Amino acid sequence: MLEIKNLHARIGEKEILKGVSLTVPTGEIHAIMGPNGAGKSTLSYVLSGRDGYEVTEGEVFYNGQDILALAPEDRAAAGIFLAFQYPVELPGVGNANFLRTAVNAVRRKRGEAELDAVAFLKLARAAVKRLHMKEDFLKRNVNVGFSGGEKKRNEMLQMALLQPGLAILDETDSGLDIDALKIVAEGVNALRSPNFSALVITHYQRLLDHIVPDVVHVLSAGRIIRSGTAALALELEAHGYAGLEAA
Amino acid sequence: MTALPSKKLEAWRYTDLAPLAAISFGAPPAAVAQQLPALDLPRLVFLNGVLSQNLSSSLAFAQPFVPGAETSAQPLAQINAEQARDGVTLTIPDGVDAGTILVISHASAGEPFAFHLRHRITLGQGASLTIIDIAKGDGVYWHNPVTDISLAAGAQLRHYRLQDESREAYNLSTIRAHIEAGAAYEHFTATIGAKLSRTEIHAALVGEQATAHLNAAQLLTDEQHGDFTTVVAHKAPNCPSRQTVRSVLAGLSRGVFQGRIEVDRIAQKTDGYQMSRALLLSPYAEMDIKPELQIYADDVKCSHGATIGTLDDAQLFYLRSRGIPEAEARSLLIRAFLDEALEPVQHADARVLFDAAIDNWWRVQ
């Protein structure tokens, strides 16, 4: 379960999050929608521990553990996965080596035995096949020369291998690329279980056609201003954020 | 002894030998047993500058050292010519693939001493050879080797060097390569050790389709100084040359790359490429880069580039967000940064050697 309590965060002197509170119970998928500049990306980075964002007030608990003091790698080991809106290219780093390093780092922290190269490749090849990816995916440098859709698939491959308890999907402005949305949706839906939660951050309702959320929150000017069922997303699509803020 | 070059010489502008000049170096002491690299290859081992018959393999193509008289305009080569007492002399006959030979220099100093190895490597037409050269030691010493290389038409020499000298030592290496038509000189130096070091390569491409790849990785920390200086002389048409240099600089270290490409009037269709990238891991580290193109032909392709930067925050965060601890993430990115310079080293034993040296460098940071 993810609990965000009165979270305030700023970049430099600029306050972006002004008291965000929400709870994602285990097994549920929640969506955060909001206009540009509402703080959606900031929220995903603060939750995953990126440098440069200062939390000035509030708390975040994941499965009862205060995560704000944890390094990004420790949050990952605790089961939090951030799917990047724009996955980063790593020239010179092979995808298989990267994935195995990540999986073994997380396994080590979770007290599990590391996988040797053979065991890892077996696991990775099976995941690659499940996600309808070409096998040369594992041989290429991480995200280098990948198309937009391939980068998204690679994010989903990482998610499948790291088996997080909570996925944060930053899809703030990628709503225009339908193929990419479908890939992300397939990845999330494949992991759906009573032990898996997701926080889907998006500007457009369209993603939610493919990942049906249990709850939709509306983030505006650094605060959650409305929460409701999936129907709320349709209302936003019809009337826009301006109408909602006036209500 | 011929005087050391001063900083007033343009070629020595970034590398100051005053600290070396201040030390009084004696003759090499008798060698004591050393722990040497455990590579299973035919080898020639020099202890404190003297060939150890016991530790060296008997090689079909090796000849005894003979002192040579020469005068050189380069002060360090001149000092070497005056002082050299030993070195590798290998002559590979036409068409022979002589495999891989390991050359190890180990120095162990009580009092400071100097040694000046003179290596001569000659490959006949179509001959090929791989040399893996490892320099190690402990204490204060000055290693001043000169390697003369002559490649006849179609010969191939792969020359891989690991400079892992004592952190108190000085290593000033000069390499002169004469490369005839269709011959290939492939060079890679990993500079990890020594307080102050310089690798100076003069490669002359004297026949058509002769090639030279002069690549280097410098990994320096504390107050180390590492200099990679190259002069590639294109003296014939249709020759490609490439230099890929990667420097990773921590602490107060300083890296230097001086790369000169000279293209004679007859050397049309020259393809010269030079790229130097430096990664500064500390705000106090420094990189000096001086590319020089001297072109007298009118139909050539020569490019050079240089970058200096730090580790990318977005890449670091991406790795950490996948559970990879910060130190491991940095090490992965540094290894990736070096990849382009290391990539041409396809020799399995050499790769293992360099990978281990790089991993170990990172671990002790």
mmCIF file of N, CA, C and O in Angstrom, chain B residues 195-263:
data_model
loop_
_atom_site.group_PDB
_atom_site.id
_atom_site.type_symbol
_atom_site.label_atom_id
_atom_site.label_comp_id
_atom_site.label_asym_id
_atom_site.label_seq_id
_atom_site.Cartn_x
_atom_site.Cartn_y
_atom_site.Cartn_z
ATOM 1 N N LYS B 195 53.314 8.114 -11.186
ATOM 2 C CA LYS B 195 53.036 9.455 -10.684
ATOM 3 C C LYS B 195 52.940 10.397 -11.884
ATOM 4 O O LYS B 195 52.058 11.242 -11.960
ATOM 5 N N LEU B 196 53.896 10.206 -12.804
ATOM 6 C CA LEU B 196 53.898 11.009 -14.025
ATOM 7 C C LEU B 196 54.254 10.088 -15.182
ATOM 8 O O LEU B 196 55.201 9.313 -15.086
ATOM 9 N N SER B 197 53.462 10.150 -16.233
ATOM 10 C CA SER B 197 53.790 9.292 -17.370
ATOM 11 C C SER B 197 53.456 9.968 -18.682
ATOM 12 O O SER B 197 52.628 10.887 -18.744
ATOM 13 N N ARG B 198 54.140 9.501 -19.697
ATOM 14 C CA ARG B 198 53.839 9.969 -21.043
ATOM 15 C C ARG B 198 54.080 8.811 -22.004
ATOM 16 O O ARG B 198 55.073 8.089 -21.873
ATOM 17 N N THR B 199 53.148 8.642 -22.923
ATOM 18 C CA THR B 199 53.353 7.725 -24.037
ATOM 19 C C THR B 199 53.404 8.595 -25.274
ATOM 20 O O THR B 199 52.450 9.324 -25.551
ATOM 21 N N GLU B 200 54.538 8.559 -25.952
ATOM 22 C CA GLU B 200 54.694 9.391 -27.151
ATOM 23 C C GLU B 200 54.899 8.465 -28.343
ATOM 24 O O GLU B 200 55.844 7.691 -28.374
ATOM 25 N N ILE B 201 53.991 8.545 -29.291
ATOM 26 C CA ILE B 201 54.047 7.643 -30.448
ATOM 27 C C ILE B 201 54.267 8.455 -31.715
ATOM 28 O O ILE B 201 53.560 9.438 -31.964
ATOM 29 N N HIS B 202 55.232 8.024 -32.491
ATOM 30 C CA HIS B 202 55.447 8.588 -33.819
ATOM 31 C C HIS B 202 55.177 7.483 -34.817
ATOM 32 O O HIS B 202 55.913 6.496 -34.849
ATOM 33 N N ALA B 203 54.099 7.625 -35.574
ATOM 34 C CA ALA B 203 53.757 6.582 -36.541
ATOM 35 C C ALA B 203 53.862 7.161 -37.936
ATOM 36 O O ALA B 203 53.217 8.168 -38.253
ATOM 37 N N ALA B 204 54.680 6.523 -38.774
ATOM 38 C CA ALA B 204 54.840 6.995 -40.146
ATOM 39 C C ALA B 204 54.207 5.991 -41.098
ATOM 40 O O ALA B 204 54.572 4.815 -41.108
ATOM 41 N N LEU B 205 53.236 6.472 -41.870
ATOM 42 C CA LEU B 205 52.565 5.627 -42.854
ATOM 43 C C LEU B 205 53.252 5.897 -44.186
ATOM 44 O O LEU B 205 53.056 6.952 -44.787
ATOM 45 N N VAL B 206 54.094 4.941 -44.618
ATOM 46 C CA VAL B 206 54.983 5.231 -45.745
ATOM 47 C C VAL B 206 54.576 4.532 -47.048
ATOM 48 O O VAL B 206 55.197 4.758 -48.077
ATOM 49 N N GLY B 207 53.554 3.655 -46.996
ATOM 50 C CA GLY B 207 53.096 2.997 -48.219
ATOM 51 C C GLY B 207 51.581 3.069 -48.285
ATOM 52 O O GLY B 207 50.912 3.248 -47.261
ATOM 53 N N GLU B 208 51.046 2.900 -49.485
ATOM 54 C CA GLU B 208 49.585 3.015 -49.627
ATOM 55 C C GLU B 208 48.859 1.987 -48.765
ATOM 56 O O GLU B 208 49.330 0.873 -48.580
ATOM 57 N N GLN B 209 47.693 2.389 -48.253
ATOM 58 C CA GLN B 209 46.835 1.520 -47.445
ATOM 59 C C GLN B 209 47.493 1.069 -46.147
ATOM 60 O O GLN B 209 47.049 0.094 -45.541
ATOM 61 N N ALA B 210 48.535 1.745 -45.729
ATOM 62 C CA ALA B 210 49.065 1.463 -44.391
ATOM 63 C C ALA B 210 48.101 2.079 -43.379
ATOM 64 O O ALA B 210 47.518 3.134 -43.633
ATOM 65 N N THR B 211 47.896 1.406 -42.246
ATOM 66 C CA THR B 211 46.968 1.961 -41.259
ATOM 67 C C THR B 211 47.605 2.030 -39.876
ATOM 68 O O THR B 211 48.445 1.205 -39.523
ATOM 69 N N ALA B 212 47.166 3.011 -39.118
ATOM 70 C CA ALA B 212 47.583 3.134 -37.718
ATOM 71 C C ALA B 212 46.360 3.463 -36.879
ATOM 72 O O ALA B 212 45.632 4.410 -37.186
ATOM 73 N N HIS B 213 46.137 2.639 -35.843
ATOM 74 C CA HIS B 213 45.105 2.948 -34.844
ATOM 75 C C HIS B 213 45.835 3.157 -33.526
ATOM 76 O O HIS B 213 46.434 2.224 -33.002
ATOM 77 N N LEU B 214 45.792 4.366 -33.023
ATOM 78 C CA LEU B 214 46.500 4.666 -31.782
ATOM 79 C C LEU B 214 45.453 5.047 -30.738
ATOM 80 O O LEU B 214 44.986 6.179 -30.698
ATOM 81 N N ASN B 215 45.062 4.066 -29.930
ATOM 82 C CA ASN B 215 43.978 4.290 -28.972
ATOM 83 C C ASN B 215 44.509 4.242 -27.546
ATOM 84 O O ASN B 215 45.507 3.590 -27.277
ATOM 85 N N ALA B 216 43.817 4.930 -26.663
ATOM 86 C CA ALA B 216 44.283 4.954 -25.278
ATOM 87 C C ALA B 216 43.139 5.176 -24.313
ATOM 88 O O ALA B 216 42.147 5.823 -24.638
ATOM 89 N N ALA B 217 43.303 4.603 -23.126
ATOM 90 C CA ALA B 217 42.434 4.925 -21.997
ATOM 91 C C ALA B 217 43.337 5.355 -20.854
ATOM 92 O O ALA B 217 44.308 4.657 -20.552
ATOM 93 N N GLN B 218 43.053 6.499 -20.274
ATOM 94 C CA GLN B 218 43.825 6.954 -19.121
ATOM 95 C C GLN B 218 42.887 7.005 -17.924
ATOM 96 O O GLN B 218 41.848 7.648 -17.990
ATOM 97 N N LEU B 219 43.259 6.304 -16.857
ATOM 98 C CA LEU B 219 42.457 6.346 -15.627
ATOM 99 C C LEU B 219 43.366 6.840 -14.518
ATOM 100 O O LEU B 219 44.268 6.132 -14.079
ATOM 101 N N LEU B 220 43.120 8.074 -14.092
ATOM 102 C CA LEU B 220 44.053 8.713 -13.168
ATOM 103 C C LEU B 220 43.337 9.259 -11.954
ATOM 104 O O LEU B 220 42.171 9.644 -12.024
ATOM 105 N N THR B 221 44.083 9.302 -10.849
ATOM 106 C CA THR B 221 43.501 9.855 -9.624
ATOM 107 C C THR B 221 44.598 10.539 -8.801
ATOM 108 O O THR B 221 45.753 10.600 -9.237
ATOM 109 N N ASP B 222 44.231 11.010 -7.632
ATOM 110 C CA ASP B 222 45.163 11.728 -6.749
ATOM 111 C C ASP B 222 45.924 12.798 -7.554
ATOM 112 O O ASP B 222 45.303 13.565 -8.239
ATOM 113 N N GLU B 223 47.253 12.798 -7.448
ATOM 114 C CA GLU B 223 48.000 13.822 -8.183
ATOM 115 C C GLU B 223 48.680 13.248 -9.416
ATOM 116 O O GLU B 223 49.665 13.794 -9.911
ATOM 117 N N GLN B 224 48.150 12.167 -9.949
ATOM 118 C CA GLN B 224 48.762 11.543 -11.127
ATOM 119 C C GLN B 224 48.676 12.453 -12.352
ATOM 120 O O GLN B 224 47.719 13.218 -12.514
ATOM 121 N N HIS B 225 49.676 12.309 -13.189
ATOM 122 C CA HIS B 225 49.725 13.045 -14.456
ATOM 123 C C HIS B 225 49.935 12.030 -15.577
ATOM 124 O O HIS B 225 50.881 11.248 -15.533
ATOM 125 N N GLY B 226 49.047 12.044 -16.563
ATOM 126 C CA GLY B 226 49.179 11.110 -17.684
ATOM 127 C C GLY B 226 49.083 11.855 -19.009
ATOM 128 O O GLY B 226 48.178 12.667 -19.209
ATOM 129 N N ASP B 227 50.029 11.579 -19.887
ATOM 130 C CA ASP B 227 50.122 12.308 -21.161
ATOM 131 C C ASP B 227 50.139 11.282 -22.289
ATOM 132 O O ASP B 227 50.931 10.330 -22.254
ATOM 133 N N PHE B 228 49.258 11.443 -23.265
ATOM 134 C CA PHE B 228 49.270 10.597 -24.461
ATOM 135 C C PHE B 228 49.488 11.522 -25.639
ATOM 136 O O PHE B 228 48.663 12.391 -25.910
ATOM 137 N N THR B 229 50.649 11.378 -26.261
ATOM 138 C CA THR B 229 51.032 12.281 -27.347
ATOM 139 C C THR B 229 51.287 11.459 -28.603
ATOM 140 O O THR B 229 52.015 10.470 -28.550
ATOM 141 N N THR B 230 50.656 11.860 -29.695
ATOM 142 C CA THR B 230 50.840 11.086 -30.927
ATOM 143 C C THR B 230 51.178 12.012 -32.093
ATOM 144 O O THR B 230 50.694 13.139 -32.167
ATOM 145 N N VAL B 231 52.011 11.506 -32.963
ATOM 146 C CA VAL B 231 52.267 12.186 -34.226
ATOM 147 C C VAL B 231 52.080 11.134 -35.323
ATOM 148 O O VAL B 231 52.800 10.138 -35.355
ATOM 149 N N VAL B 232 51.077 11.321 -36.148
ATOM 150 C CA VAL B 232 50.855 10.394 -37.256
ATOM 151 C C VAL B 232 51.267 11.107 -38.532
ATOM 152 O O VAL B 232 50.713 12.156 -38.864
ATOM 153 N N ALA B 233 52.255 10.543 -39.212
ATOM 154 C CA ALA B 233 52.748 11.170 -40.442
ATOM 155 C C ALA B 233 52.243 10.374 -41.640
ATOM 156 O O ALA B 233 52.642 9.230 -41.844
ATOM 157 N N HIS B 234 51.353 10.988 -42.393
ATOM 158 C CA HIS B 234 50.859 10.361 -43.620
ATOM 159 C C HIS B 234 51.831 10.726 -44.744
ATOM 160 O O HIS B 234 51.848 11.858 -45.213
ATOM 161 N N LYS B 235 52.628 9.737 -45.180
ATOM 162 C CA LYS B 235 53.641 9.995 -46.205
ATOM 163 C C LYS B 235 53.320 9.278 -47.512
ATOM 164 O O LYS B 235 54.160 9.197 -48.398
ATOM 165 N N ALA B 236 52.122 8.681 -47.589
ATOM 166 C CA ALA B 236 51.710 7.975 -48.806
ATOM 167 C C ALA B 236 50.205 8.161 -48.970
ATOM 168 O O ALA B 236 49.490 8.406 -47.990
ATOM 169 N N PRO B 237 49.708 8.013 -50.208
ATOM 170 C CA PRO B 237 48.269 8.192 -50.436
ATOM 171 C C PRO B 237 47.451 7.045 -49.843
ATOM 172 O O PRO B 237 47.970 5.970 -49.587
ATOM 173 N N ASN B 238 46.152 7.321 -49.648
ATOM 174 C CA ASN B 238 45.173 6.287 -49.280
ATOM 175 C C ASN B 238 45.421 5.586 -47.955
ATOM 176 O O ASN B 238 45.199 4.393 -47.837
ATOM 177 N N CYS B 239 45.901 6.312 -46.972
ATOM 178 C CA CYS B 239 46.116 5.677 -45.664
ATOM 179 C C CYS B 239 45.110 6.194 -44.643
ATOM 180 O O CYS B 239 44.963 7.397 -44.478
ATOM 181 N N PRO B 240 44.445 5.288 -43.946
ATOM 182 C CA PRO B 240 43.588 5.722 -42.844
ATOM 183 C C PRO B 240 44.327 5.687 -41.502
ATOM 184 O O PRO B 240 45.134 4.789 -41.258
ATOM 185 N N SER B 241 44.058 6.645 -40.646
ATOM 186 C CA SER B 241 44.582 6.587 -39.273
ATOM 187 C C SER B 241 43.466 6.988 -38.316
ATOM 188 O O SER B 241 42.632 7.832 -38.642
ATOM 189 N N ARG B 242 43.453 6.331 -37.160
ATOM 190 C CA ARG B 242 42.419 6.626 -36.162
ATOM 191 C C ARG B 242 43.026 6.709 -34.775
ATOM 192 O O ARG B 242 43.876 5.906 -34.416
ATOM 193 N N GLN B 243 42.542 7.680 -34.018
ATOM 194 C CA GLN B 243 42.956 7.782 -32.616
ATOM 195 C C GLN B 243 41.718 8.012 -31.777
ATOM 196 O O GLN B 243 40.986 8.961 -32.001
ATOM 197 N N THR B 244 41.499 7.111 -30.836
ATOM 198 C CA THR B 244 40.371 7.249 -29.926
ATOM 199 C C THR B 244 40.932 7.249 -28.506
ATOM 200 O O THR B 244 41.518 6.264 -28.075
ATOM 201 N N VAL B 245 40.779 8.356 -27.827
ATOM 202 C CA VAL B 245 41.366 8.515 -26.498
ATOM 203 C C VAL B 245 40.267 8.810 -25.486
ATOM 204 O O VAL B 245 39.417 9.673 -25.724
ATOM 205 N N ARG B 246 40.262 8.054 -24.400
ATOM 206 C CA ARG B 246 39.292 8.280 -23.331
ATOM 207 C C ARG B 246 40.054 8.485 -22.024
ATOM 208 O O ARG B 246 40.891 7.648 -21.665
ATOM 209 N N SER B 247 39.737 9.558 -21.330
ATOM 210 C CA SER B 247 40.408 9.834 -20.060
ATOM 211 C C SER B 247 39.384 9.952 -18.952
ATOM 212 O O SER B 247 38.394 10.672 -19.096
ATOM 213 N N VAL B 248 39.606 9.223 -17.876
ATOM 214 C CA VAL B 248 38.750 9.312 -16.690
ATOM 215 C C VAL B 248 39.618 9.868 -15.569
ATOM 216 O O VAL B 248 40.607 9.248 -15.180
ATOM 217 N N LEU B 249 39.257 11.052 -15.097
ATOM 218 C CA LEU B 249 40.152 11.769 -14.196
ATOM 219 C C LEU B 249 39.470 12.054 -12.864
ATOM 220 O O LEU B 249 38.458 12.746 -12.809
ATOM 221 N N ALA B 250 40.049 11.506 -11.805
ATOM 222 C CA ALA B 250 39.523 11.732 -10.453
ATOM 223 C C ALA B 250 40.544 12.553 -9.665
ATOM 224 O O ALA B 250 41.648 12.832 -10.143
ATOM 225 N N GLY B 251 40.173 12.915 -8.440
ATOM 226 C CA GLY B 251 41.096 13.605 -7.534
ATOM 227 C C GLY B 251 41.654 14.874 -8.138
ATOM 228 O O GLY B 251 40.936 15.695 -8.710
ATOM 229 N N LEU B 252 42.974 15.030 -7.994
ATOM 230 C CA LEU B 252 43.654 16.218 -8.517
ATOM 231 C C LEU B 252 44.410 15.878 -9.799
ATOM 232 O O LEU B 252 45.352 16.562 -10.180
ATOM 233 N N SER B 253 44.015 14.803 -10.451
ATOM 234 C CA SER B 253 44.816 14.304 -11.568
ATOM 235 C C SER B 253 44.704 15.198 -12.798
ATOM 236 O O SER B 253 43.797 16.018 -12.925
ATOM 237 N N ARG B 254 45.659 14.987 -13.689
ATOM 238 C CA ARG B 254 45.692 15.794 -14.901
ATOM 239 C C ARG B 254 45.989 14.884 -16.091
ATOM 240 O O ARG B 254 46.942 14.114 -16.073
ATOM 241 N N GLY B 255 45.164 15.002 -17.100
ATOM 242 C CA GLY B 255 45.369 14.228 -18.323
ATOM 243 C C GLY B 255 45.741 15.151 -19.466
ATOM 244 O O GLY B 255 45.315 16.304 -19.514
ATOM 245 N N VAL B 256 46.556 14.627 -20.367
ATOM 246 C CA VAL B 256 46.972 15.400 -21.540
ATOM 247 C C VAL B 256 46.795 14.528 -22.771
ATOM 248 O O VAL B 256 47.123 13.344 -22.748
ATOM 249 N N PHE B 257 46.254 15.102 -23.828
ATOM 250 C CA PHE B 257 46.312 14.433 -25.133
ATOM 251 C C PHE B 257 46.769 15.444 -26.169
ATOM 252 O O PHE B 257 46.148 16.489 -26.346
ATOM 253 N N GLN B 258 47.885 15.142 -26.796
ATOM 254 C CA GLN B 258 48.343 15.968 -27.911
ATOM 255 C C GLN B 258 48.360 15.072 -29.136
ATOM 256 O O GLN B 258 49.069 14.064 -29.151
ATOM 257 N N GLY B 259 47.601 15.424 -30.135
ATOM 258 C CA GLY B 259 47.549 14.577 -31.319
ATOM 259 C C GLY B 259 47.833 15.370 -32.567
ATOM 260 O O GLY B 259 47.122 16.325 -32.875
ATOM 261 N N ARG B 260 48.879 14.992 -33.250
ATOM 262 C CA ARG B 260 49.197 15.715 -34.481
ATOM 263 C C ARG B 260 49.068 14.778 -35.675
ATOM 264 O O ARG B 260 49.554 13.663 -35.645
ATOM 265 N N ILE B 261 48.385 15.250 -36.698
ATOM 266 C CA ILE B 261 48.298 14.502 -37.948
ATOM 267 C C ILE B 261 48.994 15.332 -39.017
ATOM 268 O O ILE B 261 48.616 16.481 -39.257
ATOM 269 N N GLU B 262 50.031 14.757 -39.614
ATOM 270 C CA GLU B 262 50.770 15.449 -40.674
ATOM 271 C C GLU B 262 50.457 14.757 -42.000
ATOM 272 O O GLU B 262 50.599 13.546 -42.108
ATOM 273 N N VAL B 263 50.048 15.537 -42.965
ATOM 274 C CA VAL B 263 49.722 14.955 -44.270
ATOM 275 C C VAL B 263 50.635 15.572 -45.326
ATOM 276 O O VAL B 263 50.534 16.757 -45.632
#
